[in-house]
Amino acid sequence: MSDVNSRPADLPADATNEPVAGHFIHDEIIRDLAAGGRFAGQQVHTRFPPEPNGYLHIGHAKAIVINFSTAEKFQGLCNLRMDDTNPSKEDTEYVDSIKEDIHWLGYDWEDRFYYASDYFPQMYEFACRLIEKNLAYVCELTSEQIRQTRGTLTTPGSESPWRDRPAAESLDLFHRMRAGEFPDGAMTLRARIDMSSGNMNMRDPVIYRISRANHHRTGDRWCIYPMYDFAHPIEDAMEGITHSLCSLEFEDHRPLYDWIIDHIDGPARPRQIEFARLNLTHTVMSKRRLRYLVEEKIVDGWDDPRLPTLSGLRRRGFTPASVRSFCERIGVSKVNSTVDYAFLEHCLREDLNSTAQRVMAVIDPIRLIIDNYPEGKSETFEIENNPESPEDGTRTVTFSRELWIERDDFREEKFKGYFRLFPGQEVRLKTAYVIRCTGCDKDEQGQITAVHAEYDPATRGGNTPDGRRIKGTIHWVDTLNAIPAEVRLYDNLFSAADPDDSESQFIEHLNPESLTVRTGCQVEASLAGLTPPKAFQFLRLGYFCLDSKDSRPDQLVFNRSVSLRDSWSRSQK
RNA sequence: UGGGGUGUCGCCAAGCGGUAAGGCACGGGACUUUGACUCCCGCAUGCGUAGGUUCAAAUCCUGCCACCCCAGCCA
């Protein structure tokens, strides 16, 4: 490497004072911060502005991570703000879940928690100033008439007959709108911009409407409410936001955003930058679709472990670190994209591999009888809690003549590539002994009821003093103290990568096997009396967590967060 | 046929005129007391397309094509 003069050789590339770009938004911010830039010398200030009308999902997580991590990167601040300008759709019940989800993700807005409704008085004042400047007018067209006069994508709209009424008259009417003199929908306040603009948003957009809906915070103090396009830039300006990051569909609202900023003489001039929202394969993200699944009881509520809601992912066993890692690694761009669900799973496995305690559990148990092991005898073994993390220590498991093993770990006949139990075959019982399969018992129907084997006392601990190689190692649980449990196995909610394709109803793509409930599972005794939250790796099976809703200390219910990668079953397909 | 965007490997995504990073997925191999993990190897003579400028183009210019968003008193 050359250029040793520009930077001390022992410093990493980003150890200078110059911020290093992470994606195009950071590029823009670096430009804005540079000498002569739009925000030169200012502290970066972002915000996450959810509307409290639903639960947060992984798509929101992307936006949250972008906003909070951008602020962090530039040593700035990020606010949390409820964008509650439409009382007919919003409710305080969502506010708490939103805060909980963001905190769970690991972000904190300190004392900067705001409501758009906090600014209703200022917004009203700004609107009055706009009227006085003849930049807004009270329009008495009905919504139907407004629609008809808006024109189409290819033809200009026509001007409202109220467009040129005197400012004083508009102002008076606006005051009276606020005073409740007119019924809902009777009139609106419109920005006076350009009815022939190619940008529909600039065709005299409505910025205030009359609505007597009860607001979750301001009650019936107001009967007029600002529209998003008017409210949002003001909210940002009031909070001194520098960079207002939002999704692509607001791109053509930016001229209006800037128009508002330009004409209100607000306390700041924020800059809106848009990025592509997240789509994931095998699921749906729209509020409407999620609501449908919940209301039609296709899933078990907003926190169903199959849903991409943050509460669902949490219940499924996703860790905040894994979700954050996912959001950071998918990148930020302006390309409409759909990320493979497998990548989300990868991020979870990666986190859990290093942190999850290993434990033995048998989901589909069959009895293994070790015929040459003394009846009544029992011994104990120390097993590492996590081979990836020796400092996590060990735990004790008991061993006796009869064990539970996975039904799938026994075959009546050997077949190509299979190296678990079949008559004559040796396998290792994890950390216990090497055993040789001798056969099995069957009932009248021919169902296998038990597997028989003989153990080699010389292999205690699973070692082979004679050096012989044992290819297969299987997990097991002592029948003497195993704990019964329920295990819920999850798969994609939709079998199609894109359930929202245009040819069919998304509901037609539901995966009938998205949930498989297994009862009668047997888990090792160390799991007795457990309470959530706790994540485990069930050896050889996958990562599991206690179900936060249904698990009881005496009646354990586990959710499979994600299976282990399985090159064997993959090769069998 | 208006306006605003976007097109780099199956999926994300770097690249900012000097000769295509990385991750996921996939395939092969090594290792293995988890068929896990880890580690190797492979995976775009090509950057929507056609021209042009240049010694040199994914990067600059022009035309074309495809896809996404916009006609709520939703956000």
XYZ file of C-alpha atoms (C1' of nucleotides) in Angstrom:
648
model
C 0.000 0.000 0.000
C 1.313 3.402 -0.856
C 0.424 6.868 0.275
C 1.722 6.515 3.826
C 1.728 10.256 4.102
C -1.990 10.758 4.004
C -2.744 8.626 7.023
C -0.769 6.950 9.798
C -0.161 3.379 8.708
C -1.353 1.921 11.998
C -4.803 3.474 11.798
C -7.706 1.777 10.103
C -9.101 3.435 7.013
C -11.925 5.135 8.887
C -9.898 6.401 11.806
C -9.563 9.875 10.427
C -12.052 12.595 11.193
C -13.562 12.294 7.771
C -16.777 10.274 7.902
C -16.689 7.322 5.551
C -19.758 6.748 3.448
C -21.782 3.612 4.005
C -24.307 4.150 1.251
C -25.641 6.910 -0.938
C -27.461 8.696 1.896
C -24.208 8.941 3.809
C -22.551 10.247 0.663
C -25.132 13.010 0.542
C -24.788 13.816 4.222
C -21.022 14.026 3.948
C -21.534 16.476 1.114
C -24.046 18.466 3.166
C -21.677 18.625 6.104
C -18.663 19.714 4.112
C -17.612 23.354 4.040
C -20.103 25.259 1.939
C -22.601 22.413 2.176
C -26.245 22.773 3.093
C -25.652 21.735 6.699
C -22.026 22.711 7.132
C -21.122 22.801 10.789
C -24.461 21.412 11.918
C -25.215 18.286 13.888
C -26.976 15.586 11.918
C -30.495 15.062 13.179
C -32.834 12.351 11.896
C -36.165 10.984 13.010
C -38.290 7.852 12.778
C -41.901 8.991 12.250
C -44.329 6.048 12.393
C -48.046 6.590 12.191
C -49.553 4.922 15.257
C -52.041 2.879 13.314
C -50.506 -0.563 13.309
C -47.698 -2.782 14.406
C -44.116 -2.380 13.273
C -42.620 -4.965 10.926
C -39.206 -5.805 9.541
C -39.646 -3.132 6.881
C -39.961 -0.534 9.625
C -36.894 -2.044 11.238
C -34.940 -1.142 8.132
C -36.107 2.460 8.409
C -35.393 2.519 12.134
C -31.882 1.204 11.629
C -31.221 3.670 8.816
C -32.360 6.629 10.871
C -30.773 5.716 14.172
C -27.531 4.365 12.736
C -27.118 7.375 10.464
C -27.433 9.687 13.441
C -24.989 7.556 15.372
C -22.488 7.443 12.532
C -22.348 11.225 12.355
C -22.553 11.685 16.116
C -25.979 13.152 15.689
C -29.414 12.540 17.147
C -32.486 10.629 16.123
C -35.976 11.437 17.378
C -38.977 9.206 17.689
C -42.142 10.902 16.530
C -45.676 9.660 16.232
C -47.080 11.006 13.003
C -50.618 11.274 14.298
C -52.332 13.688 11.936
C -55.249 11.452 11.005
C -57.280 10.655 14.131
C -59.721 8.426 12.306
C -57.049 5.801 11.812
C -54.811 6.144 14.797
C -54.935 4.883 18.300
C -52.838 5.164 21.418
C -52.762 1.371 21.711
C -50.162 1.300 18.961
C -47.915 3.898 20.545
C -46.732 1.600 23.288
C -46.064 -1.332 21.009
C -44.077 0.888 18.685
C -41.918 2.152 21.529
C -41.465 -1.343 22.856
C -40.382 -2.660 19.477
C -37.838 0.103 18.931
C -36.379 -0.354 22.392
C -36.261 -4.083 21.792
C -34.284 -3.432 18.634
C -31.800 -1.632 20.797
C -32.386 2.009 20.013
C -33.142 4.872 22.323
C -34.509 8.318 21.603
C -33.734 9.580 25.128
C -36.039 12.512 25.847
C -36.806 13.179 22.220
C -40.180 11.535 21.906
C -42.693 13.683 20.064
C -46.129 13.684 18.534
C -47.042 15.488 15.353
C -50.123 16.561 17.273
C -47.844 18.531 19.564
C -47.438 20.975 16.698
C -51.086 21.436 15.761
C -51.122 25.024 17.095
C -47.999 26.002 15.150
C -49.260 24.257 12.046
C -52.444 26.232 12.293
C -50.445 29.437 12.535
C -48.274 28.523 9.569
C -51.418 27.829 7.581
C -52.793 31.283 8.442
C -49.553 32.921 7.291
C -49.778 30.988 4.023
C -53.299 32.307 3.521
C -52.184 35.843 4.240
C -49.449 35.479 1.667
C -52.062 34.291 -0.786
C -50.385 30.913 -0.983
C -53.388 29.016 0.339
C -57.138 29.352 0.097
C -60.274 27.836 1.500
C -61.936 25.725 -1.168
C -65.602 24.747 -1.044
C -65.432 22.053 -3.680
C -66.577 18.630 -2.552
C -64.051 15.831 -2.562
C -65.729 14.521 -5.683
C -65.371 17.885 -7.380
C -61.753 18.156 -6.340
C -61.123 14.783 -7.826
C -62.786 15.765 -11.075
C -60.920 19.031 -11.415
C -57.537 17.563 -10.570
C -57.086 16.448 -14.170
C -55.335 13.230 -15.060
C -51.757 12.092 -15.374
C -51.658 13.470 -18.903
C -54.058 16.376 -18.737
C -53.813 19.412 -16.508
C -56.363 20.124 -13.822
C -58.632 23.131 -13.729
C -58.558 25.827 -11.122
C -61.046 25.868 -8.284
C -63.614 28.690 -8.448
C -62.530 29.553 -4.886
C -58.886 29.838 -5.809
C -58.901 33.631 -6.122
C -61.126 34.555 -3.235
C -59.604 37.320 -1.090
C -57.093 36.204 1.495
C -59.113 37.855 4.221
C -62.129 35.797 3.273
C -60.103 32.569 3.285
C -58.616 33.497 6.606
C -62.027 34.142 8.086
C -63.348 30.888 6.703
C -60.317 29.004 7.979
C -60.876 30.403 11.472
C -64.469 29.317 11.263
C -63.466 25.870 9.993
C -61.465 25.525 13.122
C -64.294 26.880 15.244
C -66.477 24.059 14.010
C -68.927 26.105 11.993
C -68.892 23.736 9.033
C -69.614 20.055 8.734
C -66.958 17.474 7.910
C -65.916 17.662 4.306
C -67.648 20.960 3.628
C -64.445 22.756 2.774
C -60.703 22.377 2.751
C -57.643 24.540 2.878
C -55.616 24.168 -0.278
C -52.121 25.282 -1.161
C -52.194 27.539 -4.177
C -49.515 26.110 -6.423
C -50.100 24.949 -9.981
C -53.094 23.063 -11.348
C -51.203 22.261 -14.534
C -48.145 20.768 -12.905
C -47.012 17.420 -14.247
C -46.605 16.486 -10.607
C -50.075 15.729 -9.273
C -48.955 16.637 -5.771
C -48.509 20.233 -6.812
C -52.051 20.675 -8.187
C -53.281 22.765 -5.289
C -53.036 19.980 -2.708
C -55.412 19.919 0.220
C -53.451 20.773 3.343
C -56.254 20.899 5.936
C -59.509 18.992 6.170
C -62.439 19.103 8.545
C -62.896 15.955 10.590
C -64.679 15.506 13.863
C -62.935 12.231 14.630
C -61.756 12.020 18.205
C -58.008 12.323 18.372
C -56.222 9.919 20.692
C -54.307 12.759 22.313
C -56.000 16.058 21.560
C -59.496 14.662 21.955
C -61.994 17.031 20.370
C -59.844 20.124 20.727
C -59.513 20.215 16.961
C -61.979 19.514 14.222
C -59.528 20.351 11.455
C -56.418 18.319 10.822
C -53.373 18.946 8.626
C -52.560 16.596 5.781
C -49.276 14.702 5.718
C -47.724 16.862 3.007
C -48.266 20.003 5.018
C -47.603 18.545 8.440
C -44.496 16.521 7.826
C -42.090 19.232 6.728
C -43.292 21.361 9.624
C -42.767 18.545 12.111
C -39.262 18.089 10.768
C -38.539 21.787 10.877
C -39.879 22.157 14.404
C -37.504 19.474 15.608
C -34.512 20.785 13.731
C -34.260 17.688 11.619
C -31.497 17.962 9.039
C -32.181 14.812 7.062
C -35.689 13.544 6.647
C -35.229 10.001 5.393
C -38.248 8.307 3.908
C -39.238 5.731 1.360
C -39.328 6.019 -2.405
C -43.036 6.647 -2.845
C -42.531 10.091 -1.344
C -40.029 11.051 -3.981
C -42.510 13.096 -5.965
C -43.768 14.707 -2.781
C -40.374 16.282 -2.292
C -41.152 19.364 -4.410
C -44.162 19.965 -2.177
C -42.088 19.294 0.944
C -39.640 21.917 -0.238
C -42.427 24.298 -1.203
C -43.816 24.154 2.325
C -40.372 24.604 3.844
C -39.722 27.521 1.519
C -42.897 29.355 2.407
C -43.453 28.912 6.113
C -40.314 30.620 7.408
C -39.852 27.761 9.791
C -36.997 27.284 12.235
C -35.054 24.886 9.981
C -34.753 23.680 6.418
C -34.623 19.881 6.515
C -33.676 17.865 3.469
C -35.737 14.865 2.409
C -33.874 11.872 0.976
C -35.670 8.749 -0.173
C -34.603 5.123 -0.125
C -36.218 1.855 -1.243
C -38.395 0.069 1.250
C -37.729 -3.530 2.133
C -39.542 -6.499 0.652
C -38.954 -10.069 1.758
C -39.677 -13.268 -0.107
C -42.335 -15.685 1.142
C -44.196 -13.105 3.174
C -46.339 -10.004 2.926
C -45.517 -6.651 4.413
C -48.446 -4.377 3.707
C -50.481 -3.282 6.672
C -53.636 -4.252 4.854
C -52.523 -7.808 4.178
C -51.133 -8.309 7.658
C -54.371 -7.050 9.116
C -56.313 -9.463 6.922
C -54.282 -12.423 8.155
C -54.867 -11.372 11.744
C -58.538 -10.522 11.444
C -59.394 -13.641 9.470
C -57.574 -15.607 12.156
C -55.285 -17.184 9.610
C -52.553 -16.439 12.102
C -52.540 -16.192 15.879
C -52.530 -12.406 16.252
C -50.032 -9.694 15.380
C -47.294 -11.559 17.183
C -47.780 -14.849 15.383
C -44.258 -16.259 14.983
C -44.792 -16.635 11.238
C -45.423 -12.924 10.709
C -42.730 -10.409 9.756
C -43.941 -8.071 12.495
C -41.305 -7.227 15.060
C -43.491 -8.750 17.761
C -43.833 -11.871 15.626
C -40.115 -12.119 14.976
C -39.467 -11.581 18.672
C -41.864 -14.373 19.602
C -40.288 -16.555 16.944
C -36.950 -16.122 18.657
C -35.215 -13.570 16.495
C -32.682 -11.558 18.440
C -32.394 -7.774 18.170
C -28.784 -8.204 17.064
C -29.788 -10.491 14.224
C -32.452 -8.114 12.964
C -30.085 -5.170 13.172
C -27.361 -7.095 11.405
C -29.818 -8.011 8.680
C -30.898 -4.418 8.200
C -27.341 -3.188 8.069
C -26.222 -5.797 5.602
C -29.017 -5.585 3.054
C -27.774 -2.141 2.177
C -29.584 1.036 1.273
C -30.330 2.045 -2.280
C -33.113 3.305 -4.517
C -33.702 0.017 -6.291
C -36.965 -1.777 -5.613
C -35.736 -5.020 -4.153
C -36.903 -8.190 -2.517
C -34.477 -9.768 -0.128
C -34.395 -13.537 0.188
C -35.899 -14.709 3.470
C -32.934 -17.082 3.682
C -30.711 -14.097 4.355
C -32.746 -13.128 7.410
C -32.424 -16.713 8.628
C -28.711 -16.615 7.992
C -28.349 -13.555 10.198
C -30.238 -15.275 12.990
C -28.189 -18.481 12.775
C -25.016 -16.481 12.788
C -25.964 -14.714 16.022
C -27.435 -17.726 17.759
C -24.541 -19.981 16.800
C -22.273 -17.955 19.017
C -24.744 -17.261 21.822
C -27.331 -20.025 22.115
C -26.955 -22.645 24.797
C -26.856 -26.184 23.396
C -29.315 -28.647 24.767
C -30.580 -32.100 23.793
C -34.197 -32.555 22.839
C -35.988 -35.242 20.900
C -38.878 -34.058 18.813
C -40.074 -37.404 17.494
C -39.012 -39.846 20.226
C -38.519 -43.550 19.976
C -37.173 -45.654 22.824
C -33.608 -46.891 22.586
C -32.832 -49.866 24.817
C -29.206 -50.624 25.512
C -29.496 -54.274 26.312
C -26.063 -54.781 27.809
C -26.292 -51.750 30.084
C -27.175 -52.795 33.644
C -30.795 -52.246 34.607
C -31.171 -49.722 37.385
C -27.761 -48.223 36.693
C -27.446 -44.514 36.001
C -24.493 -42.249 35.430
C -23.851 -38.636 34.576
C -21.934 -36.762 31.901
C -20.672 -33.220 31.667
C -21.618 -31.587 28.377
C -20.343 -28.259 27.085
C -23.031 -25.594 26.906
C -21.637 -24.157 23.723
C -18.619 -25.481 21.865
C -18.319 -22.076 20.191
C -17.957 -20.483 23.601
C -16.114 -22.667 26.149
C -16.464 -19.961 28.795
C -20.166 -20.786 28.903
C -19.243 -23.869 30.887
C -20.850 -27.247 31.125
C -23.944 -28.893 32.504
C -24.755 -32.370 33.745
C -26.995 -34.865 31.984
C -27.917 -38.317 33.195
C -27.670 -41.540 31.236
C -29.360 -44.889 31.776
C -30.383 -48.070 30.020
C -33.326 -46.587 28.155
C -33.068 -43.360 26.233
C -35.180 -41.341 23.858
C -33.683 -40.873 20.435
C -34.995 -39.338 17.249
C -37.146 -41.773 15.269
C -35.441 -40.544 12.136
C -32.043 -41.597 13.490
C -32.905 -45.258 12.983
C -33.494 -47.157 9.751
C -34.263 -50.827 9.413
C -31.864 -51.112 6.524
C -28.717 -49.295 5.588
C -28.795 -47.125 2.552
C -26.365 -45.048 0.639
C -24.914 -42.166 2.557
C -26.847 -42.806 5.765
C -24.572 -43.116 8.755
C -26.888 -43.193 11.699
C -28.455 -46.303 13.292
C -29.337 -49.442 11.422
C -28.713 -53.010 12.470
C -25.004 -53.629 12.758
C -24.073 -49.963 12.594
C -22.131 -48.112 15.252
C -22.934 -44.534 16.219
C -21.916 -42.312 19.075
C -24.439 -41.071 21.613
C -23.237 -37.514 22.094
C -20.698 -37.364 24.938
C -21.829 -40.770 26.272
C -20.926 -44.018 24.570
C -20.524 -45.638 21.218
C -23.302 -48.139 20.629
C -23.942 -50.784 18.006
C -27.484 -51.254 16.789
C -28.829 -54.772 17.150
C -32.392 -54.443 15.896
C -35.810 -53.141 16.779
C -39.210 -54.136 18.169
C -42.460 -53.783 16.245
C -46.105 -53.966 17.156
C -48.818 -55.896 15.315
C -49.162 -53.099 12.761
C -45.513 -53.285 11.969
C -44.757 -49.953 13.656
C -41.349 -49.740 15.233
C -41.758 -49.417 18.996
C -38.193 -49.558 20.213
C -34.632 -49.756 18.959
C -32.104 -52.088 20.519
C -28.378 -51.618 20.846
C -25.337 -52.626 22.849
C -22.862 -50.155 24.217
C -19.101 -50.332 24.360
C -18.029 -49.557 27.950
C -14.583 -48.615 26.719
C -15.970 -45.604 24.871
C -17.201 -43.617 27.870
C -17.411 -39.960 26.968
C -17.790 -40.917 23.343
C -14.093 -41.521 22.894
C -12.645 -44.444 21.029
C -9.430 -45.569 22.751
C -8.690 -47.884 19.864
C -8.858 -44.986 17.476
C -11.689 -46.299 15.331
C -13.655 -43.619 13.569
C -17.310 -43.204 14.363
C -18.952 -41.237 11.614
C -22.332 -40.613 13.184
C -23.136 -38.859 16.445
C -26.735 -38.603 17.576
C -28.470 -36.794 20.398
C -30.487 -38.469 23.120
C -32.394 -37.849 26.338
C -32.578 -40.063 29.413
C -36.066 -41.563 29.741
C -35.752 -41.480 33.528
C -35.950 -37.725 33.829
C -36.846 -36.361 30.392
C -39.435 -33.595 30.355
C -42.318 -33.749 27.911
C -42.773 -30.632 25.803
C -44.607 -29.219 22.851
C -42.578 -27.998 19.915
C -43.878 -25.787 17.144
C -42.124 -26.032 13.835
C -42.482 -23.129 11.453
C -42.012 -22.774 7.751
C -42.637 -19.902 5.357
C -46.140 -18.494 5.732
C -46.393 -18.437 1.950
C -45.009 -21.052 -0.360
C -44.578 -18.595 -3.208
C -41.590 -16.291 -3.129
C -43.887 -13.461 -4.142
C -47.399 -14.066 -2.803
C -48.387 -10.692 -4.175
C -47.988 -11.546 -7.825
C -50.731 -10.203 -10.001
C -52.150 -13.485 -11.253
C -53.642 -14.640 -7.979
C -54.877 -13.710 -4.552
C -52.051 -13.644 -2.049
C -54.072 -15.886 0.205
C -53.943 -18.672 -2.376
C -50.234 -18.964 -1.758
C -50.544 -19.724 1.951
C -48.285 -22.592 2.918
C -50.463 -25.244 4.597
C -47.388 -26.470 6.455
C -46.325 -23.116 7.853
C -47.017 -24.472 11.347
C -46.512 -28.034 12.561
C -47.241 -28.700 16.215
C -45.363 -31.626 17.716
C -46.513 -32.868 21.084
C -44.930 -35.605 23.123
C -41.440 -34.300 22.552
C -38.840 -35.125 25.198
C -36.308 -32.583 26.361
C -33.413 -32.920 28.777
C -34.004 -32.409 32.483
C -31.976 -29.202 32.697
C -34.866 -27.413 30.995
C -37.217 -27.972 33.938
C -39.171 -24.961 35.111
C -37.876 -22.632 32.427
C -39.445 -19.264 31.704
C -38.974 -17.026 28.643
C -37.080 -15.440 27.164
C -34.413 -17.996 26.506
C -32.873 -19.249 23.293
C -31.411 -22.688 22.764
C -29.903 -24.790 20.102
C -31.520 -28.203 20.180
C -28.531 -30.223 19.086
C -28.722 -31.238 15.435
C -32.218 -29.770 15.063
C -32.169 -26.008 15.130
C -32.574 -22.956 17.295
C -35.565 -22.825 19.596
C -37.048 -20.488 22.178
C -39.757 -20.721 24.785
C -43.037 -19.425 23.460
C -43.690 -16.231 25.369
C -47.440 -16.647 25.242
C -48.159 -20.326 25.778
C -45.222 -21.860 27.585
C -45.593 -22.655 31.286
C -42.861 -23.833 33.647
C -44.664 -27.165 33.969
C -45.830 -27.314 30.369
C -43.045 -26.148 28.109
C -43.793 -24.918 24.621
C -40.930 -24.232 22.241
C -40.881 -22.388 18.946
C -38.375 -23.286 16.299
C -36.755 -19.990 15.405
C -34.798 -21.438 12.516
C -33.524 -24.881 11.649
C -29.865 -25.726 11.409
C -28.501 -25.877 7.914
C -28.864 -29.442 6.801
C -26.768 -30.558 3.864
C -27.937 -34.158 4.394
C -31.640 -33.610 3.880
C -30.856 -31.177 1.110
C -28.812 -33.816 -0.698
C -31.693 -36.276 -0.309
C -34.076 -34.147 -2.332
C -48.857 9.902 -24.847
C -47.637 14.021 -18.087
C -44.302 13.984 -13.843
C -40.804 11.375 -10.682
C -37.499 7.146 -10.190
C -34.593 2.580 -11.214
C -31.807 -0.920 -14.369
C -24.194 -4.516 -12.204
C -24.319 -12.832 -11.080
C -30.586 -16.584 -8.969
C -31.261 -12.544 -4.479
C -29.078 -8.094 -2.051
C -24.951 -4.783 -3.199
C -19.906 -2.117 -3.956
C -18.176 0.687 -7.974
C -18.003 7.856 -8.854
C -13.078 7.302 -16.505
C -7.957 3.086 -15.606
C -9.656 -2.388 -17.074
C -16.209 -6.030 -12.329
C -15.540 -5.859 -4.030
C -18.433 -8.433 -0.589
C -22.692 -11.147 1.439
C -26.814 -14.694 0.710
C -28.114 -18.817 -2.285
C -25.967 -22.696 -5.099
C -22.018 -26.607 -6.430
C -17.431 -29.139 -4.945
C -13.750 -30.358 -1.098
C -11.321 -30.376 4.032
C -12.328 -30.699 9.162
C -15.915 -32.475 12.697
C -18.137 -36.179 19.551
C -23.996 -31.279 16.171
C -24.599 -34.393 8.339
C -24.042 -27.806 12.577
C -19.968 -24.380 13.006
C -15.255 -23.279 10.648
C -11.983 -23.439 6.448
C -10.694 -23.897 1.174
C -12.323 -23.852 -4.104
C -15.923 -22.602 -7.961
C -19.780 -19.101 -9.360
C -20.600 -11.693 -14.465
C -14.525 -11.353 -21.081
C -19.745 -9.088 -18.296
C -22.551 -4.105 -15.951
C -30.924 -3.269 -19.678
C -29.895 -2.151 -25.017
C -27.839 0.400 -29.530
C -24.562 3.877 -30.911
C -20.916 7.838 -29.736
C -16.582 10.360 -27.031
C -11.727 8.488 -25.137
C -5.333 5.472 -25.396
C -9.002 3.531 -21.819
C -16.290 3.477 -20.395
C -20.396 -0.194 -15.609
C -18.662 4.821 -14.920
C -19.235 10.574 -19.790
C -22.914 11.765 -24.154
C -27.278 10.405 -27.313
C -31.291 7.300 -28.666
C -34.185 3.180 -27.419
C -36.259 -0.780 -24.085
C -38.064 -2.634 -19.375
C -39.836 -2.094 -14.562
C -41.629 0.876 -10.148
C -44.370 5.283 -7.979
C -48.192 9.420 -8.536
C -54.952 11.259 -10.234
C -57.057 10.045 -0.873
C -60.336 15.677 2.323
C -54.342 8.297 3.852
C -49.361 8.328 5.535
